[in-house]
mmCIF file of N, CA and C in Angstrom:
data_model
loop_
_atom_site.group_PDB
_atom_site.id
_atom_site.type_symbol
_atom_site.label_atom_id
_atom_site.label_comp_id
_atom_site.label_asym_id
_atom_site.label_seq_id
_atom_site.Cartn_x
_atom_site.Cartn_y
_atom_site.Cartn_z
ATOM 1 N N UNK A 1 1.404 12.640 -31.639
ATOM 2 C CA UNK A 1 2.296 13.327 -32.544
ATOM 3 C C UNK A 1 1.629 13.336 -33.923
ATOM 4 N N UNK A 2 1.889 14.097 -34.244
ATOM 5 C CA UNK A 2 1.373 14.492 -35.853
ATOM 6 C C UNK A 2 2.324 15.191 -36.929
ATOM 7 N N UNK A 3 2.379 14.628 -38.177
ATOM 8 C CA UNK A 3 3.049 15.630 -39.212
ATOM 9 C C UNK A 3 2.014 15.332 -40.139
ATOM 10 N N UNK A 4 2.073 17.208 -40.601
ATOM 11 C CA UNK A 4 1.380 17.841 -41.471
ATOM 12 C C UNK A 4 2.354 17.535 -43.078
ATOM 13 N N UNK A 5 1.937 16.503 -43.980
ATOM 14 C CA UNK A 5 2.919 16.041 -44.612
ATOM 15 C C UNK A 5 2.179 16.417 -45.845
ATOM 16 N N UNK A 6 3.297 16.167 -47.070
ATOM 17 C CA UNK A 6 2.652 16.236 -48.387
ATOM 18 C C UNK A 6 3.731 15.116 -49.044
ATOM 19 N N UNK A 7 3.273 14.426 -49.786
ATOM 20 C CA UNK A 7 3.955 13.580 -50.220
ATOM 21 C C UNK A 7 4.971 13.619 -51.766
ATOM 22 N N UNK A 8 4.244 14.883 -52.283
ATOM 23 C CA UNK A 8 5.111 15.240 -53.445
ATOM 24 C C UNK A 8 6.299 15.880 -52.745
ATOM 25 N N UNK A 9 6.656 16.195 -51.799
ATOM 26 C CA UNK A 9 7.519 16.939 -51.231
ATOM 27 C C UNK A 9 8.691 15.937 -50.821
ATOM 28 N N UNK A 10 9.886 16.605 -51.096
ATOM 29 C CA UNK A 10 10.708 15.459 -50.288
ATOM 30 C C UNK A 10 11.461 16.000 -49.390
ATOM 31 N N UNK A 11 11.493 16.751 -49.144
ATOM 32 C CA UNK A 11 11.460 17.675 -47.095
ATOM 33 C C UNK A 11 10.640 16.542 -46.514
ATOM 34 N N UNK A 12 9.380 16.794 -46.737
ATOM 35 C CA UNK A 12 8.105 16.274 -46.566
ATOM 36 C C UNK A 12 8.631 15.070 -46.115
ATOM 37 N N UNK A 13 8.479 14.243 -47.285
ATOM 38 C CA UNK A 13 8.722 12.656 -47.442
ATOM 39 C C UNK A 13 10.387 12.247 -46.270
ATOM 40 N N UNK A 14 11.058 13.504 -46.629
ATOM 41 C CA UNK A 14 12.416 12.748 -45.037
ATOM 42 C C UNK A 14 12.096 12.948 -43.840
ATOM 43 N N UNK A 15 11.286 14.294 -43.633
ATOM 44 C CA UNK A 15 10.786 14.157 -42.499
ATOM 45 C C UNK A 15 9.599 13.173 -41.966
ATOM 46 N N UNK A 16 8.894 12.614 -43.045
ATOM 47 C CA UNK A 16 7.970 11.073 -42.260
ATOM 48 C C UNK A 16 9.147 9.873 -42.364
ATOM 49 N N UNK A 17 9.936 9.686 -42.961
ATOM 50 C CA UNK A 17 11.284 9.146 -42.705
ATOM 51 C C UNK A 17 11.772 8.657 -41.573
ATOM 52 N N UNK A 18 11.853 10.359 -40.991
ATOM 53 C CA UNK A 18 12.646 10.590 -39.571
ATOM 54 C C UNK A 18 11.318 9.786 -38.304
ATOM 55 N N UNK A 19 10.620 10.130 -38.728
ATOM 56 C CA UNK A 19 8.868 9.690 -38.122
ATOM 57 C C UNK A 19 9.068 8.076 -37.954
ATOM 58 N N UNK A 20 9.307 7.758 -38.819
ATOM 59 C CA UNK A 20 9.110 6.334 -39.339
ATOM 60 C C UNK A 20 10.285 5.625 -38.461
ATOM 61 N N UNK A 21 11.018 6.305 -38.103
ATOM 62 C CA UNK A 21 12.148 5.601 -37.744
ATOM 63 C C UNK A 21 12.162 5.791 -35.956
ATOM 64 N N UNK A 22 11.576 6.367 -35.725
ATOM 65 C CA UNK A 22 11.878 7.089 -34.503
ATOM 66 C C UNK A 22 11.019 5.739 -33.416
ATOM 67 N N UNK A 23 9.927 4.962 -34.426
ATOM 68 C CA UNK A 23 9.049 4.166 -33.268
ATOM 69 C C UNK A 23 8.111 5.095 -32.193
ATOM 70 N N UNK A 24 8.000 6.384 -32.392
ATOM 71 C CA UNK A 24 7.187 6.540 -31.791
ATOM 72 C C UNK A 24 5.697 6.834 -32.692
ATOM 73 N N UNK A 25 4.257 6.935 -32.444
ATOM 74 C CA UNK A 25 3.126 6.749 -32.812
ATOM 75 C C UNK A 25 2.926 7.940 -33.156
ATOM 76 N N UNK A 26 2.466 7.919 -34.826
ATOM 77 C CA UNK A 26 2.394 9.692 -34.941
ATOM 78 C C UNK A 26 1.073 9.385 -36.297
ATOM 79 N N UNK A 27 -0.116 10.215 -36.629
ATOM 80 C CA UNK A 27 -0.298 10.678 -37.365
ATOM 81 C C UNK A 27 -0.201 11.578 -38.885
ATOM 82 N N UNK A 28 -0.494 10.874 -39.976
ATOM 83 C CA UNK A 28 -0.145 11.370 -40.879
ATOM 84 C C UNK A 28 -1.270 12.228 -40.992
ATOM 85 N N UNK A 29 -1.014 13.938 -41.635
ATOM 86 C CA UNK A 29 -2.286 14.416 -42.295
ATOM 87 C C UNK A 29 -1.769 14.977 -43.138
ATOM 88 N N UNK A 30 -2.744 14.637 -44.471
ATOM 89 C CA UNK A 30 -2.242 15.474 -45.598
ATOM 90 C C UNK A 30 -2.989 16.061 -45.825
ATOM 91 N N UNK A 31 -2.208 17.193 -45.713
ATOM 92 C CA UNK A 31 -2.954 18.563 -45.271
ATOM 93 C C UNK A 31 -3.860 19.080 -46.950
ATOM 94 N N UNK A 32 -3.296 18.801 -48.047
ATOM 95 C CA UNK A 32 -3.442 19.237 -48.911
ATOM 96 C C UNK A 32 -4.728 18.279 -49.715
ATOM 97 N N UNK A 33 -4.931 17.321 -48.618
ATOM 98 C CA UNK A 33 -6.410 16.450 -49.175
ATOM 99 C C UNK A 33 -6.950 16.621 -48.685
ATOM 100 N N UNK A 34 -6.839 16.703 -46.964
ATOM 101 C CA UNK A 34 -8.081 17.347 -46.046
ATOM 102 C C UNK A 34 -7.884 18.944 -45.513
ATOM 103 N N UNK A 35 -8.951 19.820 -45.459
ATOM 104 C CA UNK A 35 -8.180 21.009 -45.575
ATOM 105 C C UNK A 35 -7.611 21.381 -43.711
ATOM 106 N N UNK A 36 -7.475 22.277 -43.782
ATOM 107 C CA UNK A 36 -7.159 22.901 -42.354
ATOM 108 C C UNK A 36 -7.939 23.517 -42.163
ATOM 109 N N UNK A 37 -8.632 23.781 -41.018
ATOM 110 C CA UNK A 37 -9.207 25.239 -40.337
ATOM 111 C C UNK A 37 -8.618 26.143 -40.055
ATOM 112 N N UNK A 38 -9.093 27.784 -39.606
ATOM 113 C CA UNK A 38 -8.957 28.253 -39.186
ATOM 114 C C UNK A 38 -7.785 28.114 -37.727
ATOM 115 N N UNK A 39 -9.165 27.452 -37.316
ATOM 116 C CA UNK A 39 -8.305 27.876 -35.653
ATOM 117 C C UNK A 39 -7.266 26.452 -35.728
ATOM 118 N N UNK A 40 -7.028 25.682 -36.807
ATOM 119 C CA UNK A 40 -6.221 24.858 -36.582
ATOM 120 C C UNK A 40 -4.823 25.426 -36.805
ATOM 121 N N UNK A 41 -4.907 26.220 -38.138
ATOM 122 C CA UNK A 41 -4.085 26.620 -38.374
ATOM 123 C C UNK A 41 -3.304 27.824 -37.442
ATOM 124 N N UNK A 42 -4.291 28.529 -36.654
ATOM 125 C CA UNK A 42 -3.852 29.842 -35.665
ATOM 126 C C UNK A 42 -3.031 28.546 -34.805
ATOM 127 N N UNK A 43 -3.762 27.568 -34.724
ATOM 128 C CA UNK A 43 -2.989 26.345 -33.193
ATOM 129 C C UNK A 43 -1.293 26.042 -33.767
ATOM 130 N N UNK A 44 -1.565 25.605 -34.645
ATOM 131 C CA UNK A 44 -0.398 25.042 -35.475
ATOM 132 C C UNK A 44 0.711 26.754 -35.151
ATOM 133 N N UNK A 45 0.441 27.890 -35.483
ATOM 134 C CA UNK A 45 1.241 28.827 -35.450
ATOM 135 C C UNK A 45 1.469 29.590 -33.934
ATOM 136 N N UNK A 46 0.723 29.218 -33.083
ATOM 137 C CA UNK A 46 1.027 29.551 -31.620
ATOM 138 C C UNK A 46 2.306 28.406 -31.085
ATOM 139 N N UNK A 47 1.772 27.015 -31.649
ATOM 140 C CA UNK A 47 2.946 26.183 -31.257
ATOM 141 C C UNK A 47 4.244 26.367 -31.563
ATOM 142 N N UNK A 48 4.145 26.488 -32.705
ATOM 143 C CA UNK A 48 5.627 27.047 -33.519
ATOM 144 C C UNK A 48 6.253 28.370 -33.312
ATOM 145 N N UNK A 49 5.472 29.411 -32.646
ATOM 146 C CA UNK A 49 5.730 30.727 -32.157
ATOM 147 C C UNK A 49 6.235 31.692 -33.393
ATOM 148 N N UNK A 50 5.477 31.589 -34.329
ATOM 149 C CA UNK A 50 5.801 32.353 -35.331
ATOM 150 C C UNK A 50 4.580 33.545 -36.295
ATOM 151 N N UNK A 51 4.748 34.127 -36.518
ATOM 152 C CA UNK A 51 3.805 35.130 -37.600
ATOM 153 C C UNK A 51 3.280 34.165 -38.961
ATOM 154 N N UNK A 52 2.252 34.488 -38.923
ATOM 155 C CA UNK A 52 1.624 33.863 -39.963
ATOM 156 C C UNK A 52 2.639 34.133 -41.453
ATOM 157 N N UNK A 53 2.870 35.461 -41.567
ATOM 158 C CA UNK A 53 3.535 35.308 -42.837
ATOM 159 C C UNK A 53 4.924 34.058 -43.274
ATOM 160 N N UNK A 54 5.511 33.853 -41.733
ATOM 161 C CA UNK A 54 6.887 33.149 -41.639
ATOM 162 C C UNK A 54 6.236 31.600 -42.100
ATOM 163 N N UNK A 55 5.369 31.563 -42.216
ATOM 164 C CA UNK A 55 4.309 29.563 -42.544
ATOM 165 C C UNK A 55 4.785 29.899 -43.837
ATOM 166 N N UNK A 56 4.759 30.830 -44.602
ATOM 167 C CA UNK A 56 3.890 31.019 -46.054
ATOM 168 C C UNK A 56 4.988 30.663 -46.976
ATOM 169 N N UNK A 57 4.989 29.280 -48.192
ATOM 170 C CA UNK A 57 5.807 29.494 -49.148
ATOM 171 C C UNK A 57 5.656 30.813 -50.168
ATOM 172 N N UNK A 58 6.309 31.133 -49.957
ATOM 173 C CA UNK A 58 6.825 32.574 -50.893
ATOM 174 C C UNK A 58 7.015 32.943 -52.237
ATOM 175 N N UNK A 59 7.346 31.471 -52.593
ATOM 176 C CA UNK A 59 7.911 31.078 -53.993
ATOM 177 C C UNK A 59 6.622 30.277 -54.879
ATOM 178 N N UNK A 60 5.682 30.007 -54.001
ATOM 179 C CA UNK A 60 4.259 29.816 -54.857
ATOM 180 C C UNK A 60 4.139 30.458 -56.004
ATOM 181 N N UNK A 61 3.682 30.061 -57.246
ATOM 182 C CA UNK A 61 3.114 31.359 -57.862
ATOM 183 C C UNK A 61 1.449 31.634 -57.271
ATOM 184 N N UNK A 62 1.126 30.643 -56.958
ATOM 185 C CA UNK A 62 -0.149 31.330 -55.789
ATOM 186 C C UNK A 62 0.038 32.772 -55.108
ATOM 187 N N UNK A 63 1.179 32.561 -54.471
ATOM 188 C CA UNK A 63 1.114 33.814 -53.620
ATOM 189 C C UNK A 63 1.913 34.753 -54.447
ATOM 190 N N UNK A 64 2.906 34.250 -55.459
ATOM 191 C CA UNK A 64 3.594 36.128 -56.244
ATOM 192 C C UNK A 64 2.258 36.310 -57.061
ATOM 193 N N UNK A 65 1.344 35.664 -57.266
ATOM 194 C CA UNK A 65 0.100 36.535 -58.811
ATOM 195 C C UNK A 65 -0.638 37.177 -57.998
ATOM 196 N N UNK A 66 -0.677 36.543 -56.441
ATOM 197 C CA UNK A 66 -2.332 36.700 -55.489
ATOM 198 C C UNK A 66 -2.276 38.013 -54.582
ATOM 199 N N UNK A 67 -0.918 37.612 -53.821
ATOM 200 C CA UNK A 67 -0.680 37.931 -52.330
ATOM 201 C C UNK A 67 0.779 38.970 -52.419
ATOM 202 N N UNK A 68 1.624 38.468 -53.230
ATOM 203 C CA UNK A 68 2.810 39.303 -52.647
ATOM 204 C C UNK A 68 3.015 40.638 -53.046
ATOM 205 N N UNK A 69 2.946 41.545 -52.534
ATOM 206 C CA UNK A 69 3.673 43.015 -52.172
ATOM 207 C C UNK A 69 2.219 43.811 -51.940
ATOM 208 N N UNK A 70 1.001 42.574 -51.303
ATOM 209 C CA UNK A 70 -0.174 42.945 -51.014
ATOM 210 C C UNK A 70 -0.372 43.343 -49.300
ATOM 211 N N UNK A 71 -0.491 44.604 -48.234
ATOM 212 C CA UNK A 71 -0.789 45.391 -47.168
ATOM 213 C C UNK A 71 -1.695 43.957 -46.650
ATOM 214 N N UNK A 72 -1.339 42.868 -46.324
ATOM 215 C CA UNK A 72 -2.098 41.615 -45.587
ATOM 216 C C UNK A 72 -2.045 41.688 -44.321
ATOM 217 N N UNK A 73 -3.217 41.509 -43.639
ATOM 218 C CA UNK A 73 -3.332 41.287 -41.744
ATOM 219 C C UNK A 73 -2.863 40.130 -41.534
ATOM 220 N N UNK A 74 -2.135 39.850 -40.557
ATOM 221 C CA UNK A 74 -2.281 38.218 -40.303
ATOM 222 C C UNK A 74 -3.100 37.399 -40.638
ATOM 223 N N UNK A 75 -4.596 37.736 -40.193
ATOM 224 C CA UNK A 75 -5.948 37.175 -40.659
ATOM 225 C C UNK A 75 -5.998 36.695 -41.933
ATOM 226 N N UNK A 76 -5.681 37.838 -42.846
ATOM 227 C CA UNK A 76 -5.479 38.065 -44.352
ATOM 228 C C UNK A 76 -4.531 36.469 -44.237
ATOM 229 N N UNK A 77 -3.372 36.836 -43.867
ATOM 230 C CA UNK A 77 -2.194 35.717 -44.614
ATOM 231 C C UNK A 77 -2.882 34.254 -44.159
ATOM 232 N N UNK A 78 -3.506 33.973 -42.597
ATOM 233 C CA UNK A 78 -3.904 32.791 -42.720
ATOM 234 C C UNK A 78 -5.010 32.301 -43.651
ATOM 235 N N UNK A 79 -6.185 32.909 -43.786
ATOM 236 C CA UNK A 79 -7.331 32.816 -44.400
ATOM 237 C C UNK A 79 -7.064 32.484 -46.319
ATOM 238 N N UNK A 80 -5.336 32.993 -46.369
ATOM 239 C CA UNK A 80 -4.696 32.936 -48.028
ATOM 240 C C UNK A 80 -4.525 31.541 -47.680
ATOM 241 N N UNK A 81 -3.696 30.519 -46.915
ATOM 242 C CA UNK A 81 -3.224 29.884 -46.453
ATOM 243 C C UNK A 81 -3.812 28.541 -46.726
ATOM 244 N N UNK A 82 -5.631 28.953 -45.621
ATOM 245 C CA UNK A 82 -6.286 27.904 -45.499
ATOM 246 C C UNK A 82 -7.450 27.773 -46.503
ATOM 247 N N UNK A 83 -7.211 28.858 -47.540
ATOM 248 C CA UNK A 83 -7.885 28.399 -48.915
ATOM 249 C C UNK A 83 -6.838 28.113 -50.048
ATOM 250 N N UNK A 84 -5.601 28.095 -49.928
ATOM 251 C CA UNK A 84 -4.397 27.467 -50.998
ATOM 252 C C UNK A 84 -3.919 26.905 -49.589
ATOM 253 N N UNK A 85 -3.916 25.786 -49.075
ATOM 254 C CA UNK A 85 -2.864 25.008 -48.454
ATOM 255 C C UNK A 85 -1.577 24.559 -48.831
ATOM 256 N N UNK A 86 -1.616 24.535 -50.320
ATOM 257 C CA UNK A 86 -0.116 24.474 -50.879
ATOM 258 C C UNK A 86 0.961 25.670 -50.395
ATOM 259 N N UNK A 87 0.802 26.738 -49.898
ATOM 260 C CA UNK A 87 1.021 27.876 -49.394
ATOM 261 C C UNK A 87 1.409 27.704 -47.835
ATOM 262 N N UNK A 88 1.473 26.779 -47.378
ATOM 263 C CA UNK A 88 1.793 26.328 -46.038
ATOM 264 C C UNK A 88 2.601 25.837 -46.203
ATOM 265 N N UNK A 89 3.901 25.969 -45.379
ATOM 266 C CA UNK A 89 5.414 25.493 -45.538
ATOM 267 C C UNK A 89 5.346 23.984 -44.823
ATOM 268 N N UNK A 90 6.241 23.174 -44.756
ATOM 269 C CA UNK A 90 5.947 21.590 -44.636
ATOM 270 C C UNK A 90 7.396 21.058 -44.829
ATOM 271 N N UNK A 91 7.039 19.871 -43.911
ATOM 272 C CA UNK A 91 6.541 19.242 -43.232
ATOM 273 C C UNK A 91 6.058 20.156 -41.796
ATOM 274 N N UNK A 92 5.015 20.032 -40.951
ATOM 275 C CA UNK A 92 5.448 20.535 -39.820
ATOM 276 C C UNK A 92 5.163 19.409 -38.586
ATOM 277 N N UNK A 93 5.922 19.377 -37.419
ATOM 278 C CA UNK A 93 5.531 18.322 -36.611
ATOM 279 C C UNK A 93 4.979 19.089 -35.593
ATOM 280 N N UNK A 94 3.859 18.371 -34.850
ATOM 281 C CA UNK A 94 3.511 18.475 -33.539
ATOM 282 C C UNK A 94 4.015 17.379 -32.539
ATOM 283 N N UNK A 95 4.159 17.226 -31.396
ATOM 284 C CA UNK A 95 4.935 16.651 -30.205
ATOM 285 C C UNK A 95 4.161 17.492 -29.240
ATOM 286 N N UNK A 96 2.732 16.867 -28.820
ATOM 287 C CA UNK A 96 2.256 17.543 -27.678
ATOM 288 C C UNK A 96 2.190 19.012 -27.802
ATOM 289 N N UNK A 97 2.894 19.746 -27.049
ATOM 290 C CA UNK A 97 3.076 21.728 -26.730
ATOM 291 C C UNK A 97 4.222 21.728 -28.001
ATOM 292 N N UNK A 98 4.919 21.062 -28.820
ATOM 293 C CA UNK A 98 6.049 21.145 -29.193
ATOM 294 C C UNK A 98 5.764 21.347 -30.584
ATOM 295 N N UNK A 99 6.350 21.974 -31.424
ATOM 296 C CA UNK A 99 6.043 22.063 -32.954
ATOM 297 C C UNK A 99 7.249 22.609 -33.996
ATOM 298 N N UNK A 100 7.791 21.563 -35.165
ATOM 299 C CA UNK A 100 8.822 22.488 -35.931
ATOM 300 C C UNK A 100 8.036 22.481 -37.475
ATOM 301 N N UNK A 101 9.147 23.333 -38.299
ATOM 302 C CA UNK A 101 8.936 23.033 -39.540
ATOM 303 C C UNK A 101 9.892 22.092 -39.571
ATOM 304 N N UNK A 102 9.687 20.851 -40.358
ATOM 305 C CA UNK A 102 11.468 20.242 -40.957
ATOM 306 C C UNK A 102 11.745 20.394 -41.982
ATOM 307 N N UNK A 103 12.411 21.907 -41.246
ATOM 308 C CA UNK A 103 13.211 22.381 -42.886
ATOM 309 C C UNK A 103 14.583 22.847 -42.017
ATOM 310 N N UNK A 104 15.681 22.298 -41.847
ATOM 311 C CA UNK A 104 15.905 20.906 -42.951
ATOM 312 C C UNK A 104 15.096 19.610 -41.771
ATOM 313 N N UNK A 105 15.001 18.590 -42.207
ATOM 314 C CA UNK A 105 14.238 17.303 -41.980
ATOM 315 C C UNK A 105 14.744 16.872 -40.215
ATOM 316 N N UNK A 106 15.992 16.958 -40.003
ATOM 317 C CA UNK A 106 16.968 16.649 -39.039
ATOM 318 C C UNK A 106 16.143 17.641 -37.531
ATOM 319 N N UNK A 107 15.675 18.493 -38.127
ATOM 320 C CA UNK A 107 15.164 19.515 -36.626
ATOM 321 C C UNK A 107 13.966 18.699 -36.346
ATOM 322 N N UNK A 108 13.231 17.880 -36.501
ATOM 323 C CA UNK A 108 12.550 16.951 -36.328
ATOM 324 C C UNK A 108 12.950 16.309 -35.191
ATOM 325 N N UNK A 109 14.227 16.215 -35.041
ATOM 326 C CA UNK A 109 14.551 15.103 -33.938
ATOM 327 C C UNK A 109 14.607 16.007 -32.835
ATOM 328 N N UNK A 110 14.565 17.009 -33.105
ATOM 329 C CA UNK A 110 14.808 17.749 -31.524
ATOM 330 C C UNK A 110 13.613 17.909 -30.352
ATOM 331 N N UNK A 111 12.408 17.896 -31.172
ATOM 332 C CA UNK A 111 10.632 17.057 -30.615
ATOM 333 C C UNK A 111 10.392 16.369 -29.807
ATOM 334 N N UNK A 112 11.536 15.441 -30.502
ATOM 335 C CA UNK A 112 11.047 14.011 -30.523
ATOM 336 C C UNK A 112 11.062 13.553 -28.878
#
């Protein structure tokens, strides 16, 4: 198990919480010290079954100065993504085939 955590965050911080409490063995990565790849990030969004744009905080000013009301490929939105990682929505968990955002923190347990 793994969560993709940031620690200024406090989504973030309840969902390693929920982690913490659960007793089961999970990985911390902070995503925003070590970066992501590519195909990690395509992995991370096949699990979760979602469009690259649906990852993306919105409310960045990264993405309103850079990216928003910009004709982006998917490619485009991950490649924005995995060079601003702050731009990646969070916490997210992996559980094997299984993957959420915890937003709110509580959908975490449904993984588990």
């Amino acid at each position: 198990m793994k969560i993709y955590h940031n620690p200024r965050c406090s989504k973030s911080r309840q969902g390693l919480t929920i982690l913490e409490n659960s007793n089961f063995e999970f990985e911390i990565i902070k995503y925003l010290e070590s970066s992501i790849s590519k195909e990690e990030l395509q992995n991370i969004l096949n699990l979760l079954n979602i469009s690259p744009i649906d990852l993306v905080r919105k409310n960045e000013s990264i993405w309103k100065e850079n990216y928003k009301g910009k004709e982006l490929s998917d490619d485009d939105i991950i490649t924005a993504m995995v060079e601003n990682p702050k731009l990646i929505e969070r916490p997210i968990v992996i559980n094997n085939d299984k993957a959420v955002i915890g937003r709110p923190p509580e959908i975490i347990k449904t993984i588990l």
